[in-house]
PDB file of C-alpha atoms and ligand atoms in Angstrom:
ATOM      1  CA  PRO A   1     -40.286  58.557 -29.491  1.00 53.00           C
ATOM      2  CA  GLN A   2     -43.073  61.456 -30.366  1.00 67.00           C
ATOM      3  CA  THR A   3     -45.412  62.351 -26.957  1.00 84.00           C
ATOM      4  CA  GLN A   4     -49.020  62.330 -26.526  1.00 92.00           C
ATOM      5  CA  PRO A   5     -50.494  65.238 -29.201  1.00 96.00           C
ATOM      6  CA  LEU A   6     -52.080  67.455 -26.498  1.00 97.00           C
ATOM      7  CA  LEU A   7     -55.552  67.467 -28.854  1.00 98.00           C
ATOM      8  CA  ALA A   8     -56.162  64.484 -32.095  1.00 97.00           C
ATOM      9  CA  LEU A   9     -59.367  64.190 -34.116  1.00 97.00           C
ATOM     10  CA  GLN A  10     -59.937  60.463 -34.672  1.00 97.00           C
ATOM     11  CA  ASN A  11     -62.690  59.481 -37.824  1.00 97.00           C
ATOM     12  CA  LEU A  12     -64.607  62.255 -36.823  1.00 97.00           C
ATOM     13  CA  TYR A  13     -68.022  62.324 -38.341  1.00 97.00           C
ATOM     14  CA  VAL A  14     -70.835  65.671 -38.074  1.00 97.00           C
ATOM     15  CA  ASN A  15     -73.448  65.764 -39.913  1.00 97.00           C
ATOM     16  CA  TYR A  16     -76.424  68.575 -39.877  1.00 96.00           C
ATOM     17  CA  GLY A  17     -79.586  66.793 -40.230  1.00 93.00           C
ATOM     18  CA  ALA A  18     -79.092  65.402 -43.314  1.00 93.00           C
ATOM     19  CA  VAL A  19     -76.353  67.585 -44.220  1.00 94.00           C
ATOM     20  CA  SER A  20     -72.880  65.235 -43.890  1.00 96.00           C
ATOM     21  CA  ALA A  21     -70.328  68.605 -43.012  1.00 97.00           C
ATOM     22  CA  LEU A  22     -67.069  66.365 -41.616  1.00 98.00           C
ATOM     23  CA  ARG A  23     -66.739  63.088 -42.950  1.00 98.00           C
ATOM     24  CA  GLY A  24     -63.783  61.289 -40.874  1.00 97.00           C
ATOM     25  CA  VAL A  25     -61.347  63.871 -39.903  1.00 98.00           C
ATOM     26  CA  SER A  26     -58.555  62.753 -37.923  1.00 98.00           C
ATOM     27  CA  LEU A  27     -55.838  66.014 -36.986  1.00 98.00           C
ATOM     28  CA  HIS A  28     -53.730  65.946 -34.100  1.00 97.00           C
ATOM     29  CA  LEU A  29     -51.868  69.082 -32.040  1.00 98.00           C
ATOM     30  CA  HIS A  30     -49.434  69.281 -29.988  1.00 97.00           C
ATOM     31  CA  ALA A  31     -48.120  71.382 -27.344  1.00 96.00           C
ATOM     32  CA  GLY A  32     -47.144  74.483 -28.324  1.00 95.00           C
ATOM     33  CA  GLU A  33     -47.322  74.622 -32.108  1.00 96.00           C
ATOM     34  CA  VAL A  34     -48.801  76.443 -34.087  1.00 97.00           C
ATOM     35  CA  VAL A  35     -52.156  74.528 -36.625  1.00 98.00           C
ATOM     36  CA  ALA A  36     -53.758  76.126 -39.771  1.00 97.00           C
ATOM     37  CA  LEU A  37     -57.388  74.787 -41.052  1.00 96.00           C
ATOM     38  CA  LEU A  38     -57.796  75.581 -44.618  1.00 94.00           C
ATOM     39  CA  GLY A  39     -59.635  75.024 -47.454  1.00 90.00           C
ATOM     40  CA  ALA A  40     -62.460  76.632 -49.290  1.00 87.00           C
ATOM     41  CA  ASN A  41     -66.270  78.104 -47.548  1.00 88.00           C
ATOM     42  CA  GLY A  42     -68.559  75.185 -45.779  1.00 91.00           C
ATOM     43  CA  ALA A  43     -65.312  72.921 -46.539  1.00 93.00           C
ATOM     44  CA  GLY A  44     -65.883  72.267 -42.650  1.00 95.00           C
ATOM     45  CA  LYS A  45     -63.485  74.163 -40.866  1.00 95.00           C
ATOM     46  CA  SER A  46     -65.694  76.169 -37.866  1.00 95.00           C
ATOM     47  CA  THR A  47     -67.684  72.612 -37.024  1.00 97.00           C
ATOM     48  CA  THR A  48     -64.046  70.923 -36.532  1.00 97.00           C
ATOM     49  CA  LEU A  49     -64.120  73.538 -34.328  1.00 97.00           C
ATOM     50  CA  ARG A  50     -67.140  73.446 -32.588  1.00 96.00           C
ATOM     51  CA  ALA A  51     -67.167  70.011 -32.460  1.00 97.00           C
ATOM     52  CA  ILE A  52     -64.186  70.643 -30.692  1.00 97.00           C
ATOM     53  CA  SER A  53     -65.540  72.669 -27.960  1.00 95.00           C
ATOM     54  CA  ASN A  54     -68.816  70.806 -27.917  1.00 95.00           C
ATOM     55  CA  LEU A  55     -70.960  72.885 -29.147  1.00 94.00           C
ATOM     56  CA  ILE A  56     -72.399  70.350 -31.217  1.00 94.00           C
ATOM     57  CA  LYS A  57     -73.006  66.752 -31.714  1.00 93.00           C
ATOM     58  CA  VAL A  58     -70.379  64.437 -32.916  1.00 95.00           C
ATOM     59  CA  ALA A  59     -71.830  61.355 -34.676  1.00 96.00           C
ATOM     60  CA  SER A  60     -68.942  59.687 -34.892  1.00 96.00           C
ATOM     61  CA  GLY A  61     -65.281  59.284 -33.783  1.00 96.00           C
ATOM     62  CA  GLN A  62     -63.611  60.998 -30.744  1.00 95.00           C
ATOM     63  CA  ILE A  63     -61.477  63.938 -29.901  1.00 97.00           C
ATOM     64  CA  LEU A  64     -58.259  63.063 -27.179  1.00 97.00           C
ATOM     65  CA  LEU A  65     -57.233  66.265 -24.898  1.00 96.00           C
ATOM     66  CA  ASP A  66     -54.396  64.854 -23.376  1.00 95.00           C
ATOM     67  CA  GLY A  67     -55.530  61.299 -24.763  1.00 94.00           C
ATOM     68  CA  SER A  68     -59.049  62.090 -22.291  1.00 93.00           C
ATOM     69  CA  PRO A  69     -62.168  61.663 -24.698  1.00 94.00           C
ATOM     70  CA  LEU A  70     -64.153  65.351 -24.329  1.00 92.00           C
ATOM     71  CA  THR A  71     -67.054  63.793 -25.280  1.00 84.00           C
ATOM     72  CA  GLY A  72     -70.322  63.859 -22.707  1.00 85.00           C
ATOM     73  CA  LEU A  73     -68.795  67.395 -21.326  1.00 91.00           C
ATOM     74  CA  SER A  74     -70.612  70.497 -21.221  1.00 91.00           C
ATOM     75  CA  PRO A  75     -68.845  73.046 -23.628  1.00 91.00           C
ATOM     76  CA  THR A  76     -67.598  74.991 -19.480  1.00 90.00           C
ATOM     77  CA  GLU A  77     -66.368  71.874 -19.095  1.00 93.00           C
ATOM     78  CA  VAL A  78     -64.235  71.799 -22.339  1.00 94.00           C
ATOM     79  CA  VAL A  79     -63.485  75.276 -21.098  1.00 92.00           C
ATOM     80  CA  ALA A  80     -62.344  74.709 -17.503  1.00 91.00           C
ATOM     81  CA  ARG A  81     -60.161  71.724 -19.036  1.00 93.00           C
ATOM     82  CA  GLY A  82     -58.127  74.311 -20.781  1.00 93.00           C
ATOM     83  CA  VAL A  83     -59.398  74.916 -24.943  1.00 96.00           C
ATOM     84  CA  ALA A  84     -60.413  78.100 -25.255  1.00 94.00           C
ATOM     85  CA  HIS A  85     -62.488  79.344 -28.421  1.00 93.00           C
ATOM     86  CA  CYS A  86     -62.785  82.616 -30.369  1.00 91.00           C
ATOM     87  CA  PRO A  87     -65.472  82.072 -32.582  1.00 87.00           C
ATOM     88  CA  GLU A  88     -66.789  83.423 -36.037  1.00 80.00           C
ATOM     89  CA  GLY A  89     -68.062  87.070 -36.271  1.00 71.00           C
ATOM     90  CA  ARG A  90     -66.411  88.297 -32.880  1.00 70.00           C
ATOM     91  CA  ARG A  91     -69.632  88.184 -30.861  1.00 81.00           C
ATOM     92  CA  VAL A  92     -68.287  90.459 -28.418  1.00 90.00           C
ATOM     93  CA  PHE A  93     -71.264  91.199 -25.719  1.00 92.00           C
ATOM     94  CA  GLY A  94     -72.417  95.046 -27.784  1.00 93.00           C
ATOM     95  CA  GLY A  95     -73.847  96.469 -24.293  1.00 94.00           C
ATOM     96  CA  MET A  96     -71.400  95.255 -21.737  1.00 96.00           C
ATOM     97  CA  SER A  97     -67.765  96.963 -21.559  1.00 97.00           C
ATOM     98  CA  VAL A  98     -64.712  96.064 -22.652  1.00 97.00           C
ATOM     99  CA  LEU A  99     -63.430  94.941 -19.055  1.00 97.00           C
ATOM    100  CA  GLU A 100     -66.983  93.401 -18.728  1.00 96.00           C
ATOM    101  CA  ASN A 101     -66.661  91.267 -22.025  1.00 95.00           C
ATOM    102  CA  LEU A 102     -62.881  90.140 -20.098  1.00 96.00           C
ATOM    103  CA  ARG A 103     -63.762  89.124 -17.187  1.00 95.00           C
ATOM    104  CA  LEU A 104     -66.741  86.514 -18.654  1.00 92.00           C
ATOM    105  CA  GLY A 105     -63.838  85.045 -20.591  1.00 92.00           C
ATOM    106  CA  ALA A 106     -62.135  84.138 -17.007  1.00 93.00           C
ATOM    107  CA  SER A 107     -65.676  82.538 -15.735  1.00 89.00           C
ATOM    108  CA  VAL A 108     -63.906  79.691 -15.551  1.00 87.00           C
ATOM    109  CA  ARG A 109     -62.303  80.969 -12.678  1.00 89.00           C
ATOM    110  CA  SER A 110     -61.214  81.517  -9.442  1.00 90.00           C
ATOM    111  CA  ASP A 111     -58.288  82.590  -8.356  1.00 93.00           C
ATOM    112  CA  SER A 112     -59.185  86.753  -8.356  1.00 93.00           C
ATOM    113  CA  GLU A 113     -55.141  87.708  -8.250  1.00 94.00           C
ATOM    114  CA  GLY A 114     -54.137  85.762 -12.120  1.00 94.00           C
ATOM    115  CA  ILE A 115     -57.357  87.437 -13.489  1.00 95.00           C
ATOM    116  CA  LYS A 116     -56.895  90.660 -12.220  1.00 95.00           C
ATOM    117  CA  SER A 117     -52.858  89.949 -13.654  1.00 95.00           C
ATOM    118  CA  ASP A 118     -54.410  88.805 -17.078  1.00 95.00           C
ATOM    119  CA  THR A 119     -56.650  91.486 -17.182  1.00 96.00           C
ATOM    120  CA  GLU A 120     -53.764  93.584 -17.258  1.00 96.00           C
ATOM    121  CA  ARG A 121     -51.454  91.515 -19.636  1.00 94.00           C
ATOM    122  CA  MET A 122     -53.716  92.400 -22.484  1.00 95.00           C
ATOM    123  CA  LEU A 123     -54.274  95.603 -21.619  1.00 96.00           C
ATOM    124  CA  SER A 124     -50.590  95.805 -22.333  1.00 93.00           C
ATOM    125  CA  LEU A 125     -50.836  93.442 -25.514  1.00 92.00           C
ATOM    126  CA  PHE A 126     -54.009  94.894 -26.994  1.00 93.00           C
ATOM    127  CA  PRO A 127     -53.678  98.748 -26.464  1.00 93.00           C
ATOM    128  CA  ILE A 128     -56.900 100.249 -28.003  1.00 93.00           C
ATOM    129  CA  LEU A 129     -58.938  97.616 -25.941  1.00 95.00           C
ATOM    130  CA  ALA A 130     -57.377  99.313 -22.821  1.00 96.00           C
ATOM    131  CA  GLU A 131     -58.107 103.031 -24.461  1.00 97.00           C
ATOM    132  CA  ARG A 132     -61.619 102.278 -24.715  1.00 96.00           C
ATOM    133  CA  ARG A 133     -61.602  99.649 -21.854  1.00 96.00           C
ATOM    134  CA  SER A 134     -64.965 101.758 -19.614  1.00 97.00           C
ATOM    135  CA  GLN A 135     -66.704 101.236 -23.495  1.00 96.00           C
ATOM    136  CA  ALA A 136     -69.361  99.630 -24.848  1.00 96.00           C
ATOM    137  CA  ALA A 137     -68.284  96.542 -26.895  1.00 95.00           C
ATOM    138  CA  GLY A 138     -70.453  97.250 -29.170  1.00 94.00           C
ATOM    139  CA  THR A 139     -69.245 101.053 -30.227  1.00 95.00           C
ATOM    140  CA  LEU A 140     -65.316  99.153 -31.058  1.00 93.00           C
ATOM    141  CA  SER A 141     -64.391  98.937 -34.720  1.00 90.00           C
ATOM    142  CA  GLY A 142     -64.688  95.624 -36.722  1.00 89.00           C
ATOM    143  CA  GLY A 143     -60.723  94.847 -36.177  1.00 89.00           C
ATOM    144  CA  GLU A 144     -61.121  95.904 -32.508  1.00 92.00           C
ATOM    145  CA  GLN A 145     -64.374  93.732 -31.533  1.00 92.00           C
ATOM    146  CA  GLN A 146     -61.830  90.818 -33.454  1.00 91.00           C
ATOM    147  CA  MET A 147     -59.431  91.941 -30.493  1.00 93.00           C
ATOM    148  CA  LEU A 148     -61.771  92.099 -28.097  1.00 94.00           C
ATOM    149  CA  ALA A 149     -63.018  88.583 -28.796  1.00 93.00           C
ATOM    150  CA  LEU A 150     -59.200  87.118 -28.794  1.00 93.00           C
ATOM    151  CA  ALA A 151     -58.360  88.660 -25.888  1.00 94.00           C
ATOM    152  CA  ARG A 152     -61.825  86.965 -24.075  1.00 93.00           C
ATOM    153  CA  ALA A 153     -61.055  83.870 -25.292  1.00 92.00           C
ATOM    154  CA  LEU A 154     -57.076  84.748 -23.125  1.00 93.00           C
ATOM    155  CA  MET A 155     -58.790  85.243 -20.765  1.00 94.00           C
ATOM    156  CA  ALA A 156     -59.523  81.390 -20.340  1.00 91.00           C
ATOM    157  CA  ARG A 157     -56.009  80.548 -19.989  1.00 91.00           C
ATOM    158  CA  PRO A 158     -56.342  78.395 -22.519  1.00 93.00           C
ATOM    159  CA  ARG A 159     -54.056  75.775 -23.662  1.00 94.00           C
ATOM    160  CA  LEU A 160     -55.755  75.654 -26.440  1.00 96.00           C
ATOM    161  CA  LEU A 161     -56.674  78.279 -28.003  1.00 96.00           C
ATOM    162  CA  LEU A 162     -59.443  77.530 -31.153  1.00 97.00           C
ATOM    163  CA  LEU A 163     -59.575  80.305 -33.747  1.00 96.00           C
ATOM    164  CA  ASP A 164     -61.942  81.325 -35.620  1.00 95.00           C
ATOM    165  CA  GLU A 165     -61.084  83.971 -38.933  1.00 93.00           C
ATOM    166  CA  PRO A 166     -59.383  86.202 -37.071  1.00 91.00           C
ATOM    167  CA  SER A 167     -58.829  88.373 -40.591  1.00 89.00           C
ATOM    168  CA  LEU A 168     -62.830  87.671 -41.581  1.00 88.00           C
ATOM    169  CA  GLY A 169     -63.904  91.317 -42.187  1.00 84.00           C
ATOM    170  CA  VAL A 170     -60.360  93.473 -40.582  1.00 87.00           C
ATOM    171  CA  ALA A 171     -58.950  95.867 -42.537  1.00 88.00           C
ATOM    172  CA  PRO A 172     -55.404  94.591 -43.407  1.00 89.00           C
ATOM    173  CA  LEU A 173     -53.291  96.560 -41.109  1.00 89.00           C
ATOM    174  CA  ILE A 174     -55.261  95.336 -37.856  1.00 88.00           C
ATOM    175  CA  ILE A 175     -54.679  91.787 -39.812  1.00 90.00           C
ATOM    176  CA  LYS A 176     -51.013  91.930 -39.614  1.00 91.00           C
ATOM    177  CA  GLU A 177     -50.891  93.362 -36.369  1.00 90.00           C
ATOM    178  CA  ILE A 178     -53.669  90.278 -34.947  1.00 91.00           C
ATOM    179  CA  PHE A 179     -50.918  88.222 -36.672  1.00 93.00           C
ATOM    180  CA  LYS A 180     -47.895  90.266 -34.637  1.00 92.00           C
ATOM    181  CA  ILE A 181     -50.362  89.254 -31.559  1.00 91.00           C
ATOM    182  CA  LEU A 182     -50.845  85.887 -31.976  1.00 93.00           C
ATOM    183  CA  ARG A 183     -46.568  85.916 -32.778  1.00 93.00           C
ATOM    184  CA  GLU A 184     -46.443  86.712 -29.579  1.00 90.00           C
ATOM    185  CA  LEU A 185     -48.802  84.050 -27.780  1.00 90.00           C
ATOM    186  CA  ARG A 186     -46.737  81.571 -29.658  1.00 90.00           C
ATOM    187  CA  GLU A 187     -43.502  82.538 -28.045  1.00 90.00           C
ATOM    188  CA  THR A 188     -45.115  82.287 -25.028  1.00 88.00           C
ATOM    189  CA  GLY A 189     -46.555  78.604 -25.645  1.00 89.00           C
ATOM    190  CA  VAL A 190     -50.070  78.681 -26.344  1.00 93.00           C
ATOM    191  CA  THR A 191     -51.099  75.731 -28.505  1.00 96.00           C
ATOM    192  CA  ILE A 192     -53.316  77.535 -31.537  1.00 97.00           C
ATOM    193  CA  LEU A 193     -55.808  75.809 -34.015  1.00 98.00           C
ATOM    194  CA  LEU A 194     -56.527  78.536 -37.030  1.00 97.00           C
ATOM    195  CA  VAL A 195     -58.803  78.425 -39.108  1.00 96.00           C
ATOM    196  CA  GLU A 196     -58.781  80.807 -41.713  1.00 91.00           C
ATOM    197  CA  GLN A 197     -59.614  81.894 -45.775  1.00 84.00           C
ATOM    198  CA  ASN A 198     -56.359  84.353 -45.215  1.00 85.00           C
ATOM    199  CA  ALA A 199     -53.687  80.875 -45.989  1.00 89.00           C
ATOM    200  CA  ARG A 200     -51.217  83.432 -47.236  1.00 87.00           C
ATOM    201  CA  ALA A 201     -51.221  84.384 -43.340  1.00 89.00           C
ATOM    202  CA  ALA A 202     -51.932  81.274 -42.149  1.00 93.00           C
ATOM    203  CA  LEU A 203     -49.431  79.762 -43.317  1.00 94.00           C
ATOM    204  CA  GLY A 204     -46.860  82.787 -42.509  1.00 93.00           C
ATOM    205  CA  LEU A 205     -47.746  81.649 -39.179  1.00 95.00           C
ATOM    206  CA  ALA A 206     -48.210  77.931 -38.351  1.00 96.00           C
ATOM    207  CA  ASP A 207     -45.903  75.016 -38.670  1.00 97.00           C
ATOM    208  CA  ARG A 208     -48.289  72.481 -39.382  1.00 97.00           C
ATOM    209  CA  ALA A 209     -51.674  73.153 -41.854  1.00 96.00           C
ATOM    210  CA  TYR A 210     -54.478  71.275 -42.561  1.00 96.00           C
ATOM    211  CA  VAL A 211     -56.473  71.448 -45.620  1.00 94.00           C
ATOM    212  CA  LEU A 212     -60.221  70.767 -46.005  1.00 94.00           C
ATOM    213  CA  ARG A 213     -62.099  69.618 -48.867  1.00 92.00           C
ATOM    214  CA  THR A 214     -65.356  68.966 -47.941  1.00 93.00           C
ATOM    215  CA  GLY A 215     -65.132  67.091 -44.746  1.00 96.00           C
ATOM    216  CA  SER A 216     -61.960  65.744 -44.967  1.00 96.00           C
ATOM    217  CA  VAL A 217     -58.339  66.061 -45.163  1.00 96.00           C
ATOM    218  CA  ALA A 218     -57.479  66.907 -48.886  1.00 93.00           C
ATOM    219  CA  LEU A 219     -53.530  67.818 -47.793  1.00 93.00           C
ATOM    220  CA  SER A 220     -51.891  68.306 -44.533  1.00 95.00           C
ATOM    221  CA  GLY A 221     -48.317  68.841 -43.994  1.00 96.00           C
ATOM    222  CA  SER A 222     -45.244  71.415 -43.399  1.00 97.00           C
ATOM    223  CA  ALA A 223     -46.503  75.300 -44.022  1.00 95.00           C
ATOM    224  CA  ALA A 224     -42.943  75.346 -45.922  1.00 93.00           C
ATOM    225  CA  GLU A 225     -44.343  72.656 -48.344  1.00 93.00           C
ATOM    226  CA  LEU A 226     -47.528  73.812 -48.228  1.00 92.00           C
ATOM    227  CA  SER A 227     -46.758  77.089 -49.041  1.00 89.00           C
ATOM    228  CA  GLN A 228     -45.130  75.172 -52.173  1.00 88.00           C
ATOM    229  CA  SER A 229     -47.929  73.556 -52.636  1.00 84.00           C
ATOM    230  CA  GLU A 230     -49.101  74.125 -56.290  1.00 79.00           C
ATOM    231  CA  GLU A 231     -52.536  73.057 -55.329  1.00 76.00           C
ATOM    232  CA  VAL A 232     -52.770  75.823 -52.522  1.00 79.00           C
ATOM    233  CA  ALA A 233     -51.567  77.911 -54.343  1.00 74.00           C
ATOM    234  CA  GLN A 234     -54.014  77.952 -56.859  1.00 71.00           C
ATOM    235  CA  ALA A 235     -57.047  77.639 -54.682  1.00 68.00           C
ATOM    236  CA  TYR A 236     -56.304  79.259 -51.654  1.00 68.00           C
ATOM    237  CA  LEU A 237     -53.331  81.828 -52.649  1.00 64.00           C
ATOM    238  CA  GLY A 238     -54.433  84.119 -55.207  1.00 56.00           C
ATOM    239  CA  GLY A 239     -52.450  81.938 -57.802  1.00 42.00           C
ATOM    240  CA  GLY A 240     -49.053  83.071 -56.339  1.00 38.00           C
TER     241      GLY A 240
HETATM  242  P1  ATP B 301     -67.142  78.819 -43.716  1.00 63.93           P
HETATM  243  O1  ATP B 301     -65.348  79.708 -43.733  1.00 63.93           O
HETATM  244  O2  ATP B 301     -68.018  79.437 -44.918  1.00 63.93           O
HETATM  245  O3  ATP B 301     -67.327  78.838 -42.381  1.00 63.93           O
HETATM  246  P2  ATP B 301     -66.466  76.278 -43.477  1.00 63.93           P
HETATM  247  O4  ATP B 301     -65.405  75.319 -43.585  1.00 63.93           O
HETATM  248  O5  ATP B 301     -65.950  76.708 -42.057  1.00 63.93           O
HETATM  249  O6  ATP B 301     -66.952  77.051 -43.955  1.00 63.93           O
HETATM  250  P3  ATP B 301     -68.535  75.063 -42.306  1.00 63.93           P
HETATM  251  O7  ATP B 301     -69.150  76.075 -41.658  1.00 63.93           O
HETATM  252  O8  ATP B 301     -68.043  74.441 -40.562  1.00 63.93           O
HETATM  253  O9  ATP B 301     -67.649  75.326 -43.114  1.00 63.93           O
HETATM  254  O10 ATP B 301     -69.807  74.070 -42.998  1.00 63.93           O
HETATM  255  C1  ATP B 301     -69.327  72.588 -43.196  1.00 63.93           C
HETATM  256  C2  ATP B 301     -70.796  72.374 -44.054  1.00 63.93           C
HETATM  257  O11 ATP B 301     -71.863  72.044 -43.002  1.00 63.93           O
HETATM  258  C3  ATP B 301     -71.469  73.120 -44.646  1.00 63.93           C
HETATM  259  O12 ATP B 301     -72.041  72.308 -45.780  1.00 63.93           O
HETATM  260  C4  ATP B 301     -72.308  74.395 -44.872  1.00 63.93           C
HETATM  261  O13 ATP B 301     -73.461  74.251 -45.057  1.00 63.93           O
HETATM  262  C5  ATP B 301     -73.104  73.512 -43.850  1.00 63.93           C
HETATM  263  N1  ATP B 301     -73.498  73.468 -42.255  1.00 63.93           N
HETATM  264  C6  ATP B 301     -73.177  74.868 -41.389  1.00 63.93           C
HETATM  265  N2  ATP B 301     -73.816  75.175 -40.401  1.00 63.93           N
HETATM  266  C7  ATP B 301     -74.552  74.162 -40.334  1.00 63.93           C
HETATM  267  C8  ATP B 301     -75.464  74.872 -40.039  1.00 63.93           C
HETATM  268  N3  ATP B 301     -76.505  75.335 -38.496  1.00 63.93           N
HETATM  269  N4  ATP B 301     -76.753  74.130 -40.282  1.00 63.93           N
HETATM  270  C9  ATP B 301     -76.988  73.301 -41.512  1.00 63.93           C
HETATM  271  N5  ATP B 301     -76.087  73.172 -41.634  1.00 63.93           N
HETATM  272  C10 ATP B 301     -74.693  73.270 -42.217  1.00 63.93           C
END
């Protein structure tokens, strides 16, 4: 018997004005799973994450966390329910230091001892951030900012991490490092919904994946199955 999923999207529709971005997306994640959301530019991947975080309005359909709807909650309340969003384009606060950015990630928490020990945990998970802890985030390289954005999201102690394109504009060596850290995070039981253009890296990490095409789920299955799929190979694995 299947347990209740941690997150379930049921027949979700989202519009931007006259543009229909999501057309009936249904997907689910069980606690502890890493699930990849693949698809071409504009397929609706980022929109799906924004809808879960309540950053945009859903036209119809349901988003259930532990079986109860997130409808009507503010984005901050969604974070407080255990869902952290690491947005595309690493929106760190450039004028603030690395440590200040990490502290902001914990703003929904009030356990100061826990925040302190999690800050230390982030600095050991991301040694480069420890080196640069007092530096303004805007002076970090693209890859370092991506790591900071990830560490900041983790400071909320999320049960569910929504991760949008961690490899975008990041050097290959740093992509490797980020995925190594994601692998370590998986061991700690964090559930991850991972949006990626880099399908090979994503399928290497994920348990399962969904492929979006123009706002709908076109394919879904285990990461192993989808890696073998002719269609996925041609569209997203560079023909390999
Ligand atoms: P990308 O990787 O390029 O971000 P994506 O799969 O994440 O692609 P979305 O960003 O979710 O796709 O976009 C889905 C659709 O919604 C696209 O047609 C896009 O042009 C449109 N869209 C996204 N954001 C907006 C917006 N703020 N206003 C109007 N249309 C938008």
